[in-house]
XYZ file of C-alpha atoms in Angstrom:
538
model
C -64.832 -0.508 4.728
C -64.328 -3.584 6.648
C -63.804 -4.465 10.286
C -63.105 -7.814 11.969
C -64.140 -8.373 15.663
C -62.186 -11.002 17.480
C -64.457 -12.260 20.143
C -62.748 -14.243 22.876
C -64.451 -17.017 24.828
C -63.671 -19.462 27.669
C -65.176 -22.497 25.872
C -66.283 -23.704 22.445
C -69.997 -24.082 23.323
C -70.101 -20.555 24.577
C -68.568 -19.474 21.158
C -71.177 -21.317 19.225
C -73.961 -19.730 21.249
C -72.390 -16.247 20.451
C -72.284 -17.139 16.886
C -76.210 -17.159 16.804
C -76.124 -13.583 18.148
C -73.411 -12.684 15.472
C -75.506 -14.143 12.746
C -78.492 -12.076 13.733
C -76.394 -8.950 13.514
C -75.798 -9.566 9.678
C -72.043 -10.117 9.259
C -70.213 -11.004 6.169
C -68.495 -13.857 7.942
C -68.240 -15.500 11.347
C -65.096 -17.752 11.647
C -64.205 -20.117 14.468
C -60.716 -21.181 15.641
C -59.985 -22.964 18.855
C -57.101 -23.130 21.336
C -55.406 -26.128 19.629
C -55.171 -24.226 16.498
C -53.997 -21.015 18.042
C -51.390 -22.746 20.261
C -49.579 -24.069 17.180
C -48.210 -20.417 16.691
C -47.262 -19.784 20.195
C -43.521 -19.304 20.561
C -43.087 -19.481 16.764
C -40.691 -16.629 15.949
C -42.381 -15.879 12.585
C -46.011 -15.976 13.974
C -45.722 -14.736 17.537
C -46.114 -11.039 16.379
C -49.464 -11.981 14.778
C -50.785 -13.017 18.293
C -50.599 -9.545 19.636
C -54.334 -8.967 19.314
C -55.103 -11.896 21.709
C -56.380 -11.006 25.031
C -55.747 -13.376 27.903
C -55.814 -17.219 27.097
C -58.984 -17.938 25.030
C -60.305 -21.319 24.528
C -62.178 -20.156 21.369
C -62.053 -17.102 18.929
C -64.937 -16.058 16.836
C -63.821 -13.601 14.157
C -66.806 -11.775 12.960
C -66.414 -9.574 9.927
C -68.662 -6.677 8.826
C -68.540 -4.455 5.551
C -70.265 -1.178 5.174
C -70.010 2.073 3.338
C -68.475 4.136 6.158
C -66.383 3.579 9.257
C -69.052 5.125 11.439
C -71.581 2.430 10.331
C -68.935 -0.242 11.074
C -68.552 1.208 14.615
C -72.212 0.986 15.189
C -72.304 -2.668 13.968
C -69.360 -3.471 16.361
C -71.073 -1.701 19.279
C -74.362 -3.621 18.493
C -72.535 -7.008 18.507
C -70.684 -6.211 21.745
C -73.853 -5.125 23.313
C -75.620 -8.338 22.136
C -72.816 -10.705 23.530
C -72.273 -8.664 26.853
C -76.047 -8.846 27.434
C -76.163 -12.627 26.947
C -73.142 -13.017 29.228
C -71.049 -14.455 26.274
C -67.357 -13.751 25.780
C -64.819 -11.695 27.710
C -63.033 -9.508 25.120
C -63.877 -8.081 21.807
C -61.023 -6.747 19.774
C -61.884 -4.606 16.748
C -59.553 -4.721 13.746
C -60.149 -1.714 11.538
C -56.769 -1.622 9.895
C -55.711 -4.084 7.031
C -52.767 -5.126 9.201
C -54.954 -6.061 12.159
C -57.252 -8.026 10.002
C -54.280 -9.754 8.314
C -53.064 -10.808 11.809
C -56.418 -12.374 12.750
C -56.786 -14.287 9.451
C -53.158 -15.288 9.142
C -53.177 -16.574 12.624
C -55.655 -19.273 11.655
C -53.942 -19.965 8.399
C -50.627 -20.457 10.022
C -52.018 -22.553 12.866
C -53.817 -24.879 10.474
C -50.462 -25.395 8.552
C -48.398 -25.949 11.678
C -51.101 -28.360 12.936
C -51.093 -30.496 9.736
C -47.240 -30.721 10.014
C -47.561 -32.036 13.665
C -44.588 -34.237 14.659
C -44.933 -37.898 15.393
C -47.328 -40.600 14.317
C -50.485 -39.134 15.687
C -51.885 -36.643 13.220
C -54.990 -34.466 12.578
C -57.183 -36.841 10.698
C -59.966 -36.167 8.097
C -63.166 -37.935 7.745
C -65.379 -35.657 10.035
C -63.439 -32.414 9.114
C -66.115 -31.125 6.616
C -69.428 -31.515 8.369
C -72.272 -28.960 8.258
C -75.386 -28.697 10.463
C -77.844 -25.879 10.830
C -76.314 -23.197 12.927
C -78.913 -23.244 15.628
C -77.553 -26.813 16.358
C -74.029 -25.927 16.534
C -73.909 -25.544 20.350
C -75.406 -28.944 21.027
C -73.400 -30.423 18.049
C -70.054 -29.318 19.543
C -71.086 -30.578 23.109
C -71.860 -33.858 21.613
C -68.716 -34.175 19.773
C -66.661 -33.192 22.795
C -68.402 -35.958 24.860
C -67.937 -38.442 22.050
C -64.170 -37.802 21.887
C -63.920 -38.266 25.721
C -65.817 -41.595 25.412
C -63.250 -42.870 22.949
C -60.206 -41.585 24.668
C -59.399 -38.867 22.003
C -57.248 -36.416 24.020
C -56.851 -33.567 21.376
C -59.453 -32.444 18.829
C -59.346 -29.191 16.849
C -62.450 -27.240 15.885
C -62.391 -24.535 13.306
C -64.395 -23.412 10.342
C -67.247 -21.237 8.916
C -69.535 -20.924 11.909
C -71.727 -18.580 10.084
C -73.027 -21.304 7.655
C -72.638 -24.222 10.119
C -69.580 -25.701 8.665
C -67.193 -26.958 11.264
C -63.700 -28.708 10.411
C -63.247 -31.172 13.191
C -60.005 -33.018 13.269
C -59.178 -35.458 16.106
C -55.448 -36.298 16.669
C -55.287 -40.052 15.963
C -52.538 -42.535 15.135
C -53.895 -44.269 12.059
C -50.814 -46.657 11.957
C -52.463 -48.463 15.040
C -55.638 -50.463 14.805
C -57.064 -48.620 17.696
C -56.824 -45.339 15.757
C -58.641 -46.751 12.754
C -61.417 -48.254 14.882
C -61.878 -45.021 16.748
C -62.136 -42.975 13.417
C -64.848 -45.390 12.056
C -66.721 -45.195 15.314
C -66.488 -41.322 15.311
C -67.795 -41.209 11.687
C -70.635 -43.582 12.288
C -71.992 -41.585 15.303
C -71.326 -38.139 13.926
C -73.093 -39.060 10.580
C -76.174 -40.039 12.735
C -76.243 -36.432 14.165
C -75.610 -34.690 10.874
C -78.568 -36.831 9.362
C -80.819 -36.073 12.366
C -80.430 -32.341 11.855
C -80.579 -32.356 8.001
C -76.965 -31.551 7.634
C -74.174 -32.938 5.349
C -71.051 -34.872 5.870
C -69.223 -32.981 2.989
C -69.878 -29.195 3.038
C -66.753 -28.177 0.869
C -64.127 -30.853 0.481
C -66.011 -33.568 -1.289
C -66.868 -36.970 -0.327
C -63.755 -38.920 -1.572
C -62.653 -42.187 -0.152
C -63.038 -40.963 3.301
C -66.773 -40.318 3.254
C -68.304 -42.054 0.250
C -69.185 -45.114 2.453
C -71.905 -42.845 4.096
C -73.428 -41.773 0.889
C -76.288 -44.384 1.065
C -76.912 -43.367 4.651
C -77.184 -39.725 3.880
C -79.159 -39.798 0.511
C -81.156 -42.967 0.531
C -81.306 -46.025 -1.780
C -83.258 -44.290 -4.649
C -80.744 -41.462 -5.010
C -77.708 -43.628 -4.736
C -79.316 -45.814 -7.450
C -79.718 -42.626 -9.575
C -76.037 -41.781 -8.898
C -75.069 -45.087 -10.160
C -77.022 -44.893 -13.385
C -75.498 -41.338 -14.177
C -72.191 -42.771 -13.417
C -72.703 -45.792 -15.765
C -73.972 -43.519 -18.544
C -70.853 -41.280 -18.584
C -68.371 -43.715 -17.275
C -69.270 -47.228 -18.244
C -65.848 -48.833 -17.514
C -65.436 -46.860 -14.273
C -62.115 -45.268 -14.993
C -63.025 -41.650 -13.836
C -62.140 -41.420 -10.311
C -63.375 -44.840 -9.195
C -64.650 -45.601 -5.706
C -65.908 -42.136 -5.071
C -69.724 -41.826 -4.310
C -70.700 -44.790 -6.381
C -69.546 -48.464 -5.490
C -67.437 -46.962 -2.745
C -65.105 -49.191 -0.549
C -65.172 -49.063 3.300
C -63.536 -45.794 4.521
C -60.795 -47.705 6.210
C -59.817 -49.962 3.312
C -57.581 -47.406 1.538
C -55.970 -45.346 4.303
C -52.602 -43.852 3.589
C -51.172 -45.570 6.658
C -53.507 -47.885 8.385
C -53.028 -50.859 10.795
C -49.942 -52.820 9.721
C -48.229 -49.927 7.988
C -44.563 -50.891 7.666
C -42.039 -49.100 9.638
C -38.811 -48.087 7.945
C -35.684 -49.399 9.398
C -33.218 -47.199 7.319
C -30.085 -46.360 9.214
C -29.740 -42.611 8.464
C -26.731 -40.283 8.128
C -28.543 -37.152 9.466
C -30.422 -36.935 12.632
C -34.271 -36.450 12.466
C -35.021 -36.282 16.241
C -37.132 -33.241 15.917
C -39.530 -35.075 13.467
C -39.377 -38.347 15.496
C -37.274 -40.111 12.801
C -36.418 -40.252 9.175
C -39.872 -41.851 8.209
C -41.699 -39.296 10.311
C -39.786 -36.557 8.380
C -41.040 -37.866 5.297
C -44.592 -38.166 6.510
C -44.708 -34.524 7.651
C -46.178 -33.714 4.375
C -49.917 -33.388 4.779
C -50.777 -32.934 1.185
C -52.100 -29.455 1.337
C -50.398 -28.855 -2.109
C -49.003 -25.328 -1.544
C -45.871 -26.532 -3.434
C -48.104 -26.495 -6.603
C -47.791 -22.676 -6.992
C -47.043 -21.237 -10.436
C -46.885 -17.415 -9.941
C -45.928 -16.613 -6.384
C -43.103 -17.633 -3.989
C -40.223 -19.821 -4.545
C -41.646 -23.397 -3.767
C -41.356 -25.463 -5.859
C -39.180 -24.401 -8.763
C -39.102 -27.765 -10.504
C -42.881 -27.945 -10.366
C -43.168 -24.493 -11.773
C -41.009 -25.709 -14.683
C -42.721 -28.963 -15.412
C -46.077 -28.687 -13.906
C -45.818 -32.272 -12.971
C -47.009 -33.495 -9.650
C -43.864 -35.782 -9.350
C -41.712 -32.743 -9.400
C -43.465 -30.917 -6.408
C -42.550 -31.286 -2.841
C -45.615 -33.146 -2.150
C -45.062 -35.563 -5.147
C -41.504 -36.331 -3.799
C -42.667 -36.840 -0.204
C -45.254 -39.285 -1.488
C -42.666 -41.140 -3.561
C -40.369 -41.339 -0.547
C -43.316 -42.649 1.586
C -44.106 -45.242 -1.104
C -40.572 -46.416 -1.278
C -40.193 -46.801 2.480
C -43.499 -48.685 2.648
C -42.479 -50.996 -0.264
C -44.917 -49.615 -2.836
C -42.239 -48.922 -5.398
C -39.957 -51.264 -7.177
C -36.623 -51.753 -5.609
C -35.245 -52.187 -1.988
C -36.532 -49.209 -0.156
C -34.564 -46.100 -1.201
C -32.600 -48.067 -3.860
C -35.209 -47.275 -6.520
C -34.703 -45.980 -9.994
C -38.351 -44.660 -10.045
C -37.592 -42.729 -6.821
C -34.302 -41.344 -8.266
C -36.111 -39.856 -11.288
C -38.572 -38.164 -8.914
C -35.855 -36.740 -6.729
C -33.421 -35.798 -9.475
C -34.940 -32.486 -10.439
C -35.072 -31.181 -6.758
C -32.860 -28.094 -6.769
C -32.098 -28.356 -3.001
C -33.165 -24.701 -2.641
C -34.939 -25.334 0.791
C -37.819 -23.126 -0.409
C -40.162 -25.915 0.966
C -38.655 -25.666 4.514
C -39.545 -21.914 4.504
C -42.828 -21.882 2.642
C -44.418 -25.336 3.160
C -46.876 -25.077 6.085
C -45.676 -28.410 7.389
C -41.950 -27.215 6.871
C -41.042 -30.260 4.940
C -37.318 -30.073 4.275
C -37.058 -31.893 1.028
C -33.426 -30.839 0.437
C -32.231 -32.633 3.561
C -34.407 -35.670 2.442
C -32.767 -35.629 -0.874
C -29.176 -35.467 0.587
C -30.192 -38.613 2.645
C -31.634 -40.435 -0.473
C -28.660 -39.762 -2.543
C -26.295 -41.079 0.188
C -28.405 -44.204 0.516
C -28.925 -44.725 -3.170
C -25.298 -44.196 -4.271
C -23.913 -45.810 -1.226
C -25.367 -49.092 -2.730
C -24.754 -48.435 -6.480
C -21.706 -46.203 -6.300
C -21.321 -42.440 -7.388
C -21.195 -41.222 -11.019
C -18.289 -39.131 -12.238
C -20.487 -36.037 -12.385
C -21.138 -36.328 -8.581
C -17.310 -36.609 -7.825
C -16.609 -33.599 -10.009
C -18.971 -31.279 -8.089
C -18.414 -32.767 -4.646
C -14.774 -32.296 -4.985
C -14.761 -29.018 -6.763
C -12.278 -27.584 -4.296
C -9.699 -30.282 -5.179
C -10.372 -29.796 -8.994
C -9.988 -26.024 -8.721
C -6.701 -26.341 -6.708
C -5.320 -28.555 -9.471
C -6.363 -26.266 -12.256
C -5.884 -22.763 -10.733
C -2.147 -22.572 -11.742
C -3.372 -22.909 -15.349
C -6.363 -20.627 -15.102
C -6.008 -18.755 -18.440
C -5.552 -22.032 -20.326
C -8.291 -23.746 -18.350
C -10.731 -20.990 -19.008
C -10.211 -21.101 -22.681
C -10.550 -24.786 -22.890
C -13.804 -24.721 -20.827
C -15.275 -22.034 -23.159
C -14.511 -24.371 -26.148
C -17.376 -26.009 -28.002
C -15.499 -29.405 -28.085
C -14.985 -29.281 -24.287
C -18.594 -28.408 -23.569
C -19.739 -31.279 -25.800
C -17.282 -33.574 -23.930
C -18.647 -32.493 -20.590
C -22.192 -33.166 -21.601
C -21.305 -36.661 -22.866
C -19.257 -37.695 -19.975
C -20.598 -35.758 -17.117
C -23.982 -34.605 -18.027
C -23.462 -31.010 -17.865
C -25.491 -29.239 -20.493
C -23.201 -27.856 -23.256
C -25.287 -24.497 -23.112
C -24.042 -23.894 -19.551
C -20.641 -22.164 -18.946
C -18.490 -23.449 -15.980
C -17.443 -20.800 -13.562
C -14.234 -19.179 -14.752
C -10.996 -19.533 -12.577
C -9.502 -16.239 -11.328
C -5.958 -15.549 -12.477
C -4.889 -14.849 -8.856
C -6.269 -16.897 -5.859
C -7.671 -14.838 -2.968
C -5.118 -16.275 -0.519
C -2.338 -15.288 -2.769
C -3.705 -11.843 -3.014
C -4.221 -11.732 0.819
C -0.583 -12.622 1.683
C 0.919 -9.981 -0.796
C -1.467 -7.145 0.086
C -0.259 -4.015 2.005
C -1.730 -3.740 5.444
C -2.031 -0.485 7.210
C -0.790 -1.114 10.883
C -0.558 2.458 11.781
C -3.942 2.385 13.636
C -4.738 0.116 16.562
C -7.124 -2.620 15.596
C -10.641 -2.925 17.354
C -10.218 -6.726 17.317
C -9.250 -9.714 15.006
C -11.626 -11.325 12.718
C -11.029 -14.623 10.907
C -12.222 -14.596 7.324
C -13.178 -17.944 6.033
C -12.403 -17.868 2.297
C -14.611 -20.519 0.729
C -13.836 -22.363 -2.376
C -15.531 -20.069 -4.855
C -14.135 -16.965 -3.079
C -10.586 -18.494 -3.112
C -10.575 -19.686 -6.849
C -13.605 -18.091 -8.777
C -14.579 -14.689 -7.449
C -11.762 -13.315 -5.103
C -12.957 -9.918 -5.753
C -15.845 -10.553 -3.340
C -13.306 -11.599 -0.658
C -11.180 -8.600 -1.348
C -14.176 -6.305 -0.864
C -15.037 -8.105 2.436
C -11.587 -7.704 3.783
C -11.525 -3.945 2.755
C -14.804 -3.496 4.502
C -13.643 -5.240 7.682
C -10.349 -3.361 7.810
C -12.126 0.019 7.157
C -14.298 -0.792 10.165
C -10.993 -1.129 12.218
C -10.427 -4.866 12.429
C -7.387 -7.011 11.753
C -8.206 -9.646 9.325
C -6.653 -13.259 9.171
C -7.456 -16.299 7.164
C -7.186 -19.900 8.286
C -3.750 -21.293 7.730
C -5.163 -24.376 6.107
C -7.803 -23.873 3.464
C -10.523 -26.514 3.530
C -13.766 -26.710 1.621
C -16.796 -26.277 3.834
C -18.162 -29.655 2.675
C -21.356 -28.271 1.459
C -20.856 -29.614 -2.163
C -20.358 -33.071 -0.798
C -23.734 -32.798 1.007
C -25.447 -31.780 -2.279
C -24.153 -34.895 -3.978
C -24.645 -37.307 -1.198
C -21.193 -37.749 0.152
C -22.392 -37.279 3.636
C -19.578 -39.361 5.336
C -16.996 -37.127 3.627
C -18.989 -34.026 4.631
C -18.941 -35.048 8.187
C -15.249 -35.712 8.130
C -14.663 -32.317 6.517
C -16.906 -30.562 9.142
C -14.709 -32.240 11.932
C -11.545 -31.003 10.343
C -12.826 -27.454 9.882
C -14.030 -27.359 13.471
C -10.659 -28.527 14.594
C -8.870 -26.032 12.402
C -11.035 -23.048 13.379
C -11.159 -23.861 17.120
C -7.763 -22.364 17.617
C -9.129 -18.967 16.668
C -12.503 -19.338 18.424
C -10.784 -20.030 21.673
C -9.091 -16.691 21.391
C -12.439 -15.063 21.034
C -11.925 -14.325 17.377
C -15.121 -14.349 15.365
C -15.167 -16.205 12.061
C -17.070 -14.553 9.118
C -17.734 -15.517 5.646
C -19.361 -14.047 2.472
C -21.437 -17.179 1.326
C -23.711 -19.547 3.180
C -21.776 -22.534 1.489
C -19.300 -23.140 -1.312
């Protein structure tokens, strides 16, 4: 049996004092999350229901978990904790989660908040460097107080605190703009002072995440010259030419030498087709990737299908975001987005938008790929394959009168070999068959029961595939609408929705097509007739 008690506090220091009482009660975990982290989920449709256990407006939460052989024992543990905290005047609410769903809400709130925090819009981001410190738990209240005062001294307006309070590990992330010199200088100053305190209390700068480039500079300070010399001898014995993860722990460069952004980071001047106002611009949309790596999943979820197939970093959402960032900053050969290396990285993206749904930072790689294709082919021209797919509506309209003959040709081995050679369409793939009768032809010829008064009129938007390839889906939709009592009409002039153009980077053409469709459908919308369809796109 397990229970999680969400203890609510008015400030962080109070939460850290309560943590000492919680530890004395023998929990299996005591986890901290602060207001900054929790606020990320506020107003988010997906996560708002998970906030239902929150009482009031806490500055900090301490989620204390207990395990026992019976629920009655768990209740005794909860009573003991609440008695300890109330007696010490710590906290104002103590929500008990006995059900798995309640516990899931508590833990998922932190997980979701962290993901949203790491995808923060704009140039100021939660920074690493002091995000893995550990000090003895009895010093946590003073440590948090010192860090808070230090942030105020350096003008850092927002800092988030979360972590494993039961073992003294706090993940502290100040929100800094490392594209500016001031942000870099501030980060160094914070590391210098905080490393002093960690050393003073016999703690560690790297409790879980490793030293890496961001903390290896402080190895000598933390371990002393004799141990650092020993580290060097071990490194030299196993890696004499220093090719295995160089610059970490041994012979480390300054922490501000290899920043992802850093002072002087070039700003992109790309004139885009899409708008990226929500992210703060195209470059900021690319930089939303925080490197968490949830796109490297193999067995669960949808993101990222190309990575699941190849297991190559370049074919993950993170790999593509890093490649785009490198191209924009001039680190890839070519002129910005006009890069062959970048094209290879972007090519296998299926544009499925699973990343937008599953990535903690909501990176929309499909949209970024559309933009890239428009920029890349805008300079180099579009291949035949792109034209064929982008204008599939025109191609189908030309071929529909000869559907039986066209289908036979498409199935033939010589034609499939030709399509592979000319358009890059794998010969093992079969092209969608054309229907013998177009949907609109069937619609005009069908018998309509006019004996009953209609509940209203509905405009059925017959997309390209419904029109030419799978009219039976459209016929079923019309039958359903008419059975529900509606009169069904279709647009007088059939136009593709333009989605295939977007997929292949014909964004100017897609914009014109969207405008034409809006004009054509407005006459129905102004009458109050709803427009419905059976596909999200062609």
